[in-house]
Amino acid sequence: MKIGILALQGAFREHRLALERLGAEAREVRLPEQLEGLDGLIVPGGESSTVAKLATAYGFDTALPAFHAAGGSIFGTCAGAILLAREIEGRPEQLRLGLIDLTVARNAYGRQIASFEADLAVRGFDAPFRAVFIRAPRIASVGPDTTVLARWRGDPVAVAQGRVMAAVFHPELSGDDRVHRLFLESVAARAAAPGADAARPTEPQSPSDRAGTVGPHGDLR
Ligand code: GLN
């Protein structure tokens, strides 16, 4: 599996190491043409207003939506989640791509708890995930099609919708690769799906053929 890490600014090296530990081929992406051939992309944390400016300057403001529309999966962490969101509270001028139905509020956890760690119950994990939050945005609202994967004090902090995942903490700093694995599994599941579709019979079948026949992929035809 080939996964890119947007390397314009911020915490991209640790993401690369996590992906490599999980056996993925990781590539740092600095130009839109380097998205070619990737199955997925991580947009790391950093300073979202800086990332937004660089993304526009290099043409990622159009290249990332095109990559997504062409079937690519994207995982945004912290500032990356801000870039992927539909709306940034109080910052209508800042670039965001609207690839996931979230409203985010930047730096909304206040000075006292600007950076903190917390044990999260993540959907599908059998033990808590120790998450590192660094001047994290708060997810103020999620759309009806967005799945909440984890919450902290009631707020969603990890979410997914279609081919997009977002987390407001830094999973690359925990020394625990389970969140990266979750992303890779979702990318792999989508890569497998077109093949399964293609294997479905296209010719009309007699009713007796249809009844209870199990197809090559275990689907009940
Ligand atoms: N506070 C940053 C912003 O709003 C995000 C911080 C991070 O990515 N760790 O852009």
PDB file of C-alpha atoms and ligand atoms in Angstrom:
ATOM      1  CA  MET A   1       0.000   0.000   0.000  1.00  0.00           C
ATOM      2  CA  LYS A   2       1.361   3.427  -0.941  1.00  0.00           C
ATOM      3  CA  ILE A   3       0.628   6.261   1.468  1.00  0.00           C
ATOM      4  CA  GLY A   4       1.787   9.854   1.152  1.00  0.00           C
ATOM      5  CA  ILE A   5       2.414  12.350   3.919  1.00  0.00           C
ATOM      6  CA  LEU A   6       1.851  15.973   3.001  1.00  0.00           C
ATOM      7  CA  ALA A   7       5.207  17.488   3.932  1.00  0.00           C
ATOM      8  CA  LEU A   8       4.657  21.225   3.513  1.00  0.00           C
ATOM      9  CA  GLN A   9       5.036  22.030   7.214  1.00  0.00           C
ATOM     10  CA  GLY A  10       4.640  20.313  10.559  1.00  0.00           C
ATOM     11  CA  ALA A  11       4.947  16.842  12.041  1.00  0.00           C
ATOM     12  CA  PHE A  12       5.431  14.586   9.025  1.00  0.00           C
ATOM     13  CA  ARG A  13       8.466  12.454   9.975  1.00  0.00           C
ATOM     14  CA  GLU A  14       6.796  10.566  12.821  1.00  0.00           C
ATOM     15  CA  HIS A  15       3.872   9.692  10.556  1.00  0.00           C
ATOM     16  CA  ARG A  16       6.307   8.260   8.034  1.00  0.00           C
ATOM     17  CA  LEU A  17       7.939   6.074  10.698  1.00  0.00           C
ATOM     18  CA  ALA A  18       4.557   4.809  11.932  1.00  0.00           C
ATOM     19  CA  LEU A  19       3.490   3.905   8.373  1.00  0.00           C
ATOM     20  CA  GLU A  20       6.776   2.109   7.717  1.00  0.00           C
ATOM     21  CA  ARG A  21       6.492   0.138  10.977  1.00  0.00           C
ATOM     22  CA  LEU A  22       3.104  -1.059   9.679  1.00  0.00           C
ATOM     23  CA  GLY A  23       4.623  -2.183   6.387  1.00  0.00           C
ATOM     24  CA  ALA A  24       3.217   0.565   4.142  1.00  0.00           C
ATOM     25  CA  GLU A  25       5.296   2.307   1.499  1.00  0.00           C
ATOM     26  CA  ALA A  26       5.467   5.922   2.690  1.00  0.00           C
ATOM     27  CA  ARG A  27       6.287   8.922   0.511  1.00  0.00           C
ATOM     28  CA  GLU A  28       6.642  12.563   1.540  1.00  0.00           C
ATOM     29  CA  VAL A  29       4.556  14.741  -0.767  1.00  0.00           C
ATOM     30  CA  ARG A  30       5.682  18.274  -1.553  1.00  0.00           C
ATOM     31  CA  LEU A  31       4.190  18.727  -5.021  1.00  0.00           C
ATOM     32  CA  PRO A  32       0.747  17.731  -6.381  1.00  0.00           C
ATOM     33  CA  GLU A  33       2.264  15.358  -8.971  1.00  0.00           C
ATOM     34  CA  GLN A  34       3.661  13.263  -6.110  1.00  0.00           C
ATOM     35  CA  LEU A  35       0.069  12.244  -5.267  1.00  0.00           C
ATOM     36  CA  GLU A  36       0.118  10.088  -8.407  1.00  0.00           C
ATOM     37  CA  GLY A  37      -0.213   6.385  -7.602  1.00  0.00           C
ATOM     38  CA  LEU A  38      -0.933   6.847  -3.888  1.00  0.00           C
ATOM     39  CA  ASP A  39      -3.752   4.945  -2.173  1.00  0.00           C
ATOM     40  CA  GLY A  40      -3.941   7.330   0.747  1.00  0.00           C
ATOM     41  CA  LEU A  41      -2.543  10.544   2.187  1.00  0.00           C
ATOM     42  CA  ILE A  42      -1.913  11.810   5.713  1.00  0.00           C
ATOM     43  CA  VAL A  43      -2.203  15.547   6.291  1.00  0.00           C
ATOM     44  CA  PRO A  44      -0.187  16.115   9.475  1.00  0.00           C
ATOM     45  CA  GLY A  45      -0.479  18.603  12.304  1.00  0.00           C
ATOM     46  CA  GLY A  46       1.316  21.926  12.285  1.00  0.00           C
ATOM     47  CA  GLU A  47      -0.021  25.441  11.988  1.00  0.00           C
ATOM     48  CA  SER A  48      -3.160  25.293   9.887  1.00  0.00           C
ATOM     49  CA  SER A  49      -3.004  28.889   8.623  1.00  0.00           C
ATOM     50  CA  THR A  50       0.563  28.277   7.369  1.00  0.00           C
ATOM     51  CA  VAL A  51      -0.388  24.913   5.870  1.00  0.00           C
ATOM     52  CA  ALA A  52      -3.369  26.610   4.166  1.00  0.00           C
ATOM     53  CA  LYS A  53      -1.153  29.272   2.582  1.00  0.00           C
ATOM     54  CA  LEU A  54       1.446  26.759   1.402  1.00  0.00           C
ATOM     55  CA  ALA A  55      -1.266  24.395   0.142  1.00  0.00           C
ATOM     56  CA  THR A  56      -2.723  27.191  -2.000  1.00  0.00           C
ATOM     57  CA  ALA A  57       0.706  28.307  -3.235  1.00  0.00           C
ATOM     58  CA  TYR A  58       1.577  24.770  -4.406  1.00  0.00           C
ATOM     59  CA  GLY A  59      -1.841  23.931  -5.886  1.00  0.00           C
ATOM     60  CA  PHE A  60      -2.988  21.432  -3.257  1.00  0.00           C
ATOM     61  CA  ASP A  61      -6.204  23.414  -2.769  1.00  0.00           C
ATOM     62  CA  THR A  62      -7.405  21.792  -5.994  1.00  0.00           C
ATOM     63  CA  ALA A  63      -5.120  18.714  -6.071  1.00  0.00           C
ATOM     64  CA  LEU A  64      -6.350  17.304  -2.730  1.00  0.00           C
ATOM     65  CA  PRO A  65     -10.081  17.424  -3.637  1.00  0.00           C
ATOM     66  CA  ALA A  66      -9.164  15.862  -7.013  1.00  0.00           C
ATOM     67  CA  PHE A  67      -7.167  13.094  -5.281  1.00  0.00           C
ATOM     68  CA  HIS A  68     -10.148  12.398  -3.008  1.00  0.00           C
ATOM     69  CA  ALA A  69     -12.638  12.442  -5.882  1.00  0.00           C
ATOM     70  CA  ALA A  70     -10.468   9.964  -7.797  1.00  0.00           C
ATOM     71  CA  GLY A  71     -10.742   7.454  -4.925  1.00  0.00           C
ATOM     72  CA  GLY A  72      -7.874   8.441  -2.627  1.00  0.00           C
ATOM     73  CA  SER A  73      -8.293   8.201   1.141  1.00  0.00           C
ATOM     74  CA  ILE A  74      -7.166  11.071   3.374  1.00  0.00           C
ATOM     75  CA  PHE A  75      -6.393  11.197   7.112  1.00  0.00           C
ATOM     76  CA  GLY A  76      -5.989  14.657   8.650  1.00  0.00           C
ATOM     77  CA  THR A  77      -4.516  15.079  12.114  1.00  0.00           C
ATOM     78  CA  CYS A  78      -4.867  18.282  14.139  1.00  0.00           C
ATOM     79  CA  ALA A  79      -4.056  21.122  11.678  1.00  0.00           C
ATOM     80  CA  GLY A  80      -4.694  18.525   8.944  1.00  0.00           C
ATOM     81  CA  ALA A  81      -8.195  17.973  10.329  1.00  0.00           C
ATOM     82  CA  ILE A  82      -8.750  21.750  10.172  1.00  0.00           C
ATOM     83  CA  LEU A  83      -7.738  21.791   6.486  1.00  0.00           C
ATOM     84  CA  LEU A  84     -10.191  18.977   5.656  1.00  0.00           C
ATOM     85  CA  ALA A  85     -13.139  20.458   7.598  1.00  0.00           C
ATOM     86  CA  ARG A  86     -16.230  22.061   6.124  1.00  0.00           C
ATOM     87  CA  GLU A  87     -16.115  25.112   8.363  1.00  0.00           C
ATOM     88  CA  ILE A  88     -13.624  26.865  10.677  1.00  0.00           C
ATOM     89  CA  GLU A  89     -15.439  28.891  13.306  1.00  0.00           C
ATOM     90  CA  GLY A  90     -14.587  32.579  13.177  1.00  0.00           C
ATOM     91  CA  ARG A  91     -12.123  32.158  10.274  1.00  0.00           C
ATOM     92  CA  PRO A  92     -14.178  32.320   7.086  1.00  0.00           C
ATOM     93  CA  GLU A  93     -11.099  33.551   5.182  1.00  0.00           C
ATOM     94  CA  GLN A  94      -8.915  30.516   5.979  1.00  0.00           C
ATOM     95  CA  LEU A  95      -8.728  27.812   3.294  1.00  0.00           C
ATOM     96  CA  ARG A  96     -10.511  24.570   4.168  1.00  0.00           C
ATOM     97  CA  LEU A  97     -11.437  21.840   1.750  1.00  0.00           C
ATOM     98  CA  GLY A  98     -14.807  20.616   3.016  1.00  0.00           C
ATOM     99  CA  LEU A  99     -13.892  16.954   2.492  1.00  0.00           C
ATOM    100  CA  ILE A 100     -15.440  15.969   5.836  1.00  0.00           C
ATOM    101  CA  ASP A 101     -18.558  17.417   7.413  1.00  0.00           C
ATOM    102  CA  LEU A 102     -17.060  19.041  10.524  1.00  0.00           C
ATOM    103  CA  THR A 103     -17.130  22.464  12.066  1.00  0.00           C
ATOM    104  CA  VAL A 104     -13.912  23.098  13.985  1.00  0.00           C
ATOM    105  CA  ALA A 105     -12.841  25.824  16.376  1.00  0.00           C
ATOM    106  CA  ARG A 106      -9.091  26.442  16.399  1.00  0.00           C
ATOM    107  CA  ASN A 107      -7.203  26.457  19.705  1.00  0.00           C
ATOM    108  CA  ALA A 108     -10.481  26.130  21.576  1.00  0.00           C
ATOM    109  CA  TYR A 109      -9.255  24.183  24.600  1.00  0.00           C
ATOM    110  CA  GLY A 110      -7.937  27.322  26.282  1.00  0.00           C
ATOM    111  CA  ARG A 111      -4.550  28.185  27.697  1.00  0.00           C
ATOM    112  CA  GLN A 112      -4.550  25.973  30.762  1.00  0.00           C
ATOM    113  CA  ILE A 113      -5.147  22.777  28.828  1.00  0.00           C
ATOM    114  CA  ALA A 114      -3.672  23.851  25.502  1.00  0.00           C
ATOM    115  CA  SER A 115      -1.580  20.674  25.467  1.00  0.00           C
ATOM    116  CA  PHE A 116      -2.518  17.527  27.326  1.00  0.00           C
ATOM    117  CA  GLU A 117      -2.681  13.763  27.135  1.00  0.00           C
ATOM    118  CA  ALA A 118      -5.761  11.630  27.616  1.00  0.00           C
ATOM    119  CA  ASP A 119      -6.728   7.968  27.429  1.00  0.00           C
ATOM    120  CA  LEU A 120      -9.383   7.544  24.755  1.00  0.00           C
ATOM    121  CA  ALA A 121     -11.798   4.715  24.122  1.00  0.00           C
ATOM    122  CA  VAL A 122     -11.545   4.391  20.333  1.00  0.00           C
ATOM    123  CA  ARG A 123     -14.245   2.465  18.477  1.00  0.00           C
ATOM    124  CA  GLY A 124     -12.972  -1.047  17.789  1.00  0.00           C
ATOM    125  CA  PHE A 125      -9.902  -0.834  20.099  1.00  0.00           C
ATOM    126  CA  ASP A 126      -9.831  -3.254  23.015  1.00  0.00           C
ATOM    127  CA  ALA A 127      -7.647  -1.008  25.200  1.00  0.00           C
ATOM    128  CA  PRO A 128      -7.484   2.792  25.627  1.00  0.00           C
ATOM    129  CA  PHE A 129      -5.338   4.868  23.267  1.00  0.00           C
ATOM    130  CA  ARG A 130      -3.078   7.432  24.954  1.00  0.00           C
ATOM    131  CA  ALA A 131      -3.626  10.551  22.851  1.00  0.00           C
ATOM    132  CA  VAL A 132      -1.425  13.660  22.749  1.00  0.00           C
ATOM    133  CA  PHE A 133      -3.284  16.935  22.142  1.00  0.00           C
ATOM    134  CA  ILE A 134      -1.221  20.007  21.158  1.00  0.00           C
ATOM    135  CA  ARG A 135      -3.198  23.230  20.813  1.00  0.00           C
ATOM    136  CA  ALA A 136      -5.883  21.057  19.330  1.00  0.00           C
ATOM    137  CA  PRO A 137      -8.946  22.351  17.543  1.00  0.00           C
ATOM    138  CA  ARG A 138     -12.294  21.464  19.065  1.00  0.00           C
ATOM    139  CA  ILE A 139     -14.811  19.713  16.837  1.00  0.00           C
ATOM    140  CA  ALA A 140     -17.875  21.840  17.477  1.00  0.00           C
ATOM    141  CA  SER A 141     -20.257  19.836  15.295  1.00  0.00           C
ATOM    142  CA  VAL A 142     -20.321  16.873  12.936  1.00  0.00           C
ATOM    143  CA  GLY A 143     -22.676  16.162  10.048  1.00  0.00           C
ATOM    144  CA  PRO A 144     -25.203  13.301   9.926  1.00  0.00           C
ATOM    145  CA  ASP A 145     -22.915  11.110   7.798  1.00  0.00           C
ATOM    146  CA  THR A 146     -19.861  11.521  10.010  1.00  0.00           C
ATOM    147  CA  THR A 147     -19.031   8.643  12.380  1.00  0.00           C
ATOM    148  CA  VAL A 148     -17.501   9.522  15.743  1.00  0.00           C
ATOM    149  CA  LEU A 149     -14.628   7.112  16.532  1.00  0.00           C
ATOM    150  CA  ALA A 150     -13.590   8.666  19.866  1.00  0.00           C
ATOM    151  CA  ARG A 151     -14.646  11.411  22.246  1.00  0.00           C
ATOM    152  CA  TRP A 152     -12.892  13.369  24.969  1.00  0.00           C
ATOM    153  CA  ARG A 153     -15.145  14.922  27.635  1.00  0.00           C
ATOM    154  CA  GLY A 154     -18.071  14.620  25.248  1.00  0.00           C
ATOM    155  CA  ASP A 155     -16.401  16.259  22.232  1.00  0.00           C
ATOM    156  CA  PRO A 156     -15.678  14.158  19.147  1.00  0.00           C
ATOM    157  CA  VAL A 157     -11.885  13.917  18.714  1.00  0.00           C
ATOM    158  CA  ALA A 158     -11.591  11.219  16.027  1.00  0.00           C
ATOM    159  CA  VAL A 159     -14.118  10.920  13.203  1.00  0.00           C
ATOM    160  CA  ALA A 160     -14.594   9.318   9.806  1.00  0.00           C
ATOM    161  CA  GLN A 161     -16.757   9.896   6.764  1.00  0.00           C
ATOM    162  CA  GLY A 162     -16.409   7.950   3.539  1.00  0.00           C
ATOM    163  CA  ARG A 163     -12.742   7.974   2.543  1.00  0.00           C
ATOM    164  CA  VAL A 164     -11.781  10.665   5.052  1.00  0.00           C
ATOM    165  CA  MET A 165     -10.628  10.276   8.642  1.00  0.00           C
ATOM    166  CA  ALA A 166      -9.753  13.102  11.032  1.00  0.00           C
ATOM    167  CA  ALA A 167      -8.281  13.283  14.524  1.00  0.00           C
ATOM    168  CA  VAL A 168      -7.590  16.433  16.506  1.00  0.00           C
ATOM    169  CA  PHE A 169      -4.776  14.787  18.495  1.00  0.00           C
ATOM    170  CA  HIS A 170      -1.353  13.581  17.295  1.00  0.00           C
ATOM    171  CA  PRO A 171      -1.491   9.778  16.894  1.00  0.00           C
ATOM    172  CA  GLU A 172       2.107   9.764  15.596  1.00  0.00           C
ATOM    173  CA  LEU A 173       3.435  10.849  19.016  1.00  0.00           C
ATOM    174  CA  SER A 174       1.957   8.044  21.135  1.00  0.00           C
ATOM    175  CA  GLY A 175       4.341   5.230  20.236  1.00  0.00           C
ATOM    176  CA  ASP A 176       1.160   3.256  19.532  1.00  0.00           C
ATOM    177  CA  ASP A 177       0.368   2.639  15.866  1.00  0.00           C
ATOM    178  CA  ARG A 178      -3.248   1.522  16.215  1.00  0.00           C
ATOM    179  CA  VAL A 179      -4.802   4.700  14.799  1.00  0.00           C
ATOM    180  CA  HIS A 180      -2.494   4.548  11.754  1.00  0.00           C
ATOM    181  CA  ARG A 181      -3.396   0.863  11.390  1.00  0.00           C
ATOM    182  CA  LEU A 182      -7.091   1.791  11.447  1.00  0.00           C
ATOM    183  CA  PHE A 183      -6.475   4.218   8.569  1.00  0.00           C
ATOM    184  CA  LEU A 184      -4.496   1.614   6.595  1.00  0.00           C
ATOM    185  CA  GLU A 185      -7.251  -0.952   7.133  1.00  0.00           C
ATOM    186  CA  SER A 186      -9.854   1.468   5.788  1.00  0.00           C
ATOM    187  CA  VAL A 187      -7.657   2.172   2.738  1.00  0.00           C
ATOM    188  CA  ALA A 188      -7.166  -1.573   2.153  1.00  0.00           C
ATOM    189  CA  ALA A 189     -10.894  -2.280   2.492  1.00  0.00           C
ATOM    190  CA  ARG A 190     -11.664   0.300  -0.190  1.00  0.00           C
ATOM    191  CA  ALA A 191      -8.922  -0.971  -2.477  1.00  0.00           C
ATOM    192  CA  ALA A 192     -10.434  -4.482  -2.221  1.00  0.00           C
ATOM    193  CA  ALA A 193     -13.998  -3.362  -2.934  1.00  0.00           C
ATOM    194  CA  PRO A 194     -13.748  -2.645  -6.711  1.00  0.00           C
ATOM    195  CA  GLY A 195     -12.354  -6.150  -7.334  1.00  0.00           C
ATOM    196  CA  ALA A 196     -15.239  -7.717  -5.451  1.00  0.00           C
ATOM    197  CA  ASP A 197     -17.682  -5.643  -7.488  1.00  0.00           C
ATOM    198  CA  ALA A 198     -16.081  -6.699 -10.753  1.00  0.00           C
ATOM    199  CA  ALA A 199     -16.389 -10.360  -9.776  1.00  0.00           C
ATOM    200  CA  ARG A 200     -20.154 -10.152  -9.413  1.00  0.00           C
ATOM    201  CA  PRO A 201     -22.042 -11.843 -12.206  1.00  0.00           C
ATOM    202  CA  THR A 202     -23.453  -9.447 -14.733  1.00  0.00           C
ATOM    203  CA  GLU A 203     -25.537 -11.980 -16.711  1.00  0.00           C
ATOM    204  CA  PRO A 204     -29.101 -12.633 -15.638  1.00  0.00           C
ATOM    205  CA  GLN A 205     -29.474 -15.837 -13.643  1.00  0.00           C
ATOM    206  CA  SER A 206     -32.334 -18.256 -13.220  1.00  0.00           C
ATOM    207  CA  PRO A 207     -34.112 -18.046  -9.846  1.00  0.00           C
ATOM    208  CA  SER A 208     -32.633 -21.390  -8.741  1.00  0.00           C
ATOM    209  CA  ASP A 209     -29.101 -20.102  -9.381  1.00  0.00           C
ATOM    210  CA  ARG A 210     -29.762 -17.081  -7.271  1.00  0.00           C
ATOM    211  CA  ALA A 211     -31.190 -18.846  -4.247  1.00  0.00           C
ATOM    212  CA  GLY A 212     -28.553 -19.171  -1.578  1.00  0.00           C
ATOM    213  CA  THR A 213     -25.541 -19.322  -3.869  1.00  0.00           C
ATOM    214  CA  VAL A 214     -22.407 -17.959  -2.263  1.00  0.00           C
ATOM    215  CA  GLY A 215     -20.226 -15.959  -4.616  1.00  0.00           C
ATOM    216  CA  PRO A 216     -16.444 -16.053  -4.855  1.00  0.00           C
ATOM    217  CA  HIS A 217     -16.132 -13.293  -2.252  1.00  0.00           C
ATOM    218  CA  GLY A 218     -18.471 -14.852   0.269  1.00  0.00           C
ATOM    219  CA  ASP A 219     -21.340 -12.595  -0.752  1.00  0.00           C
ATOM    220  CA  LEU A 220     -24.782 -14.113  -0.920  1.00  0.00           C
ATOM    221  CA  ARG A 221     -25.889 -13.691  -4.517  1.00  0.00           C
TER     222      ARG A 221
HETATM  223  N1  GLN B   1      -3.217  25.149  16.721  1.00  0.00           N
HETATM  224  C1  GLN B   1      -2.936  24.691  15.387  1.00  0.00           C
HETATM  225  C2  GLN B   1      -3.859  25.362  14.383  1.00  0.00           C
HETATM  226  O1  GLN B   1      -4.887  25.839  14.717  1.00  0.00           O
HETATM  227  C3  GLN B   1      -3.056  23.196  15.260  1.00  0.00           C
HETATM  228  C4  GLN B   1      -2.067  22.552  16.188  1.00  0.00           C
HETATM  229  C5  GLN B   1      -1.570  21.218  15.743  1.00  0.00           C
HETATM  230  O2  GLN B   1      -1.648  20.822  14.595  1.00  0.00           O
HETATM  231  N2  GLN B   1      -0.977  20.543  16.681  1.00  0.00           N
HETATM  232  O3  GLN B   1      -3.528  25.370  13.242  1.00  0.00           O
END
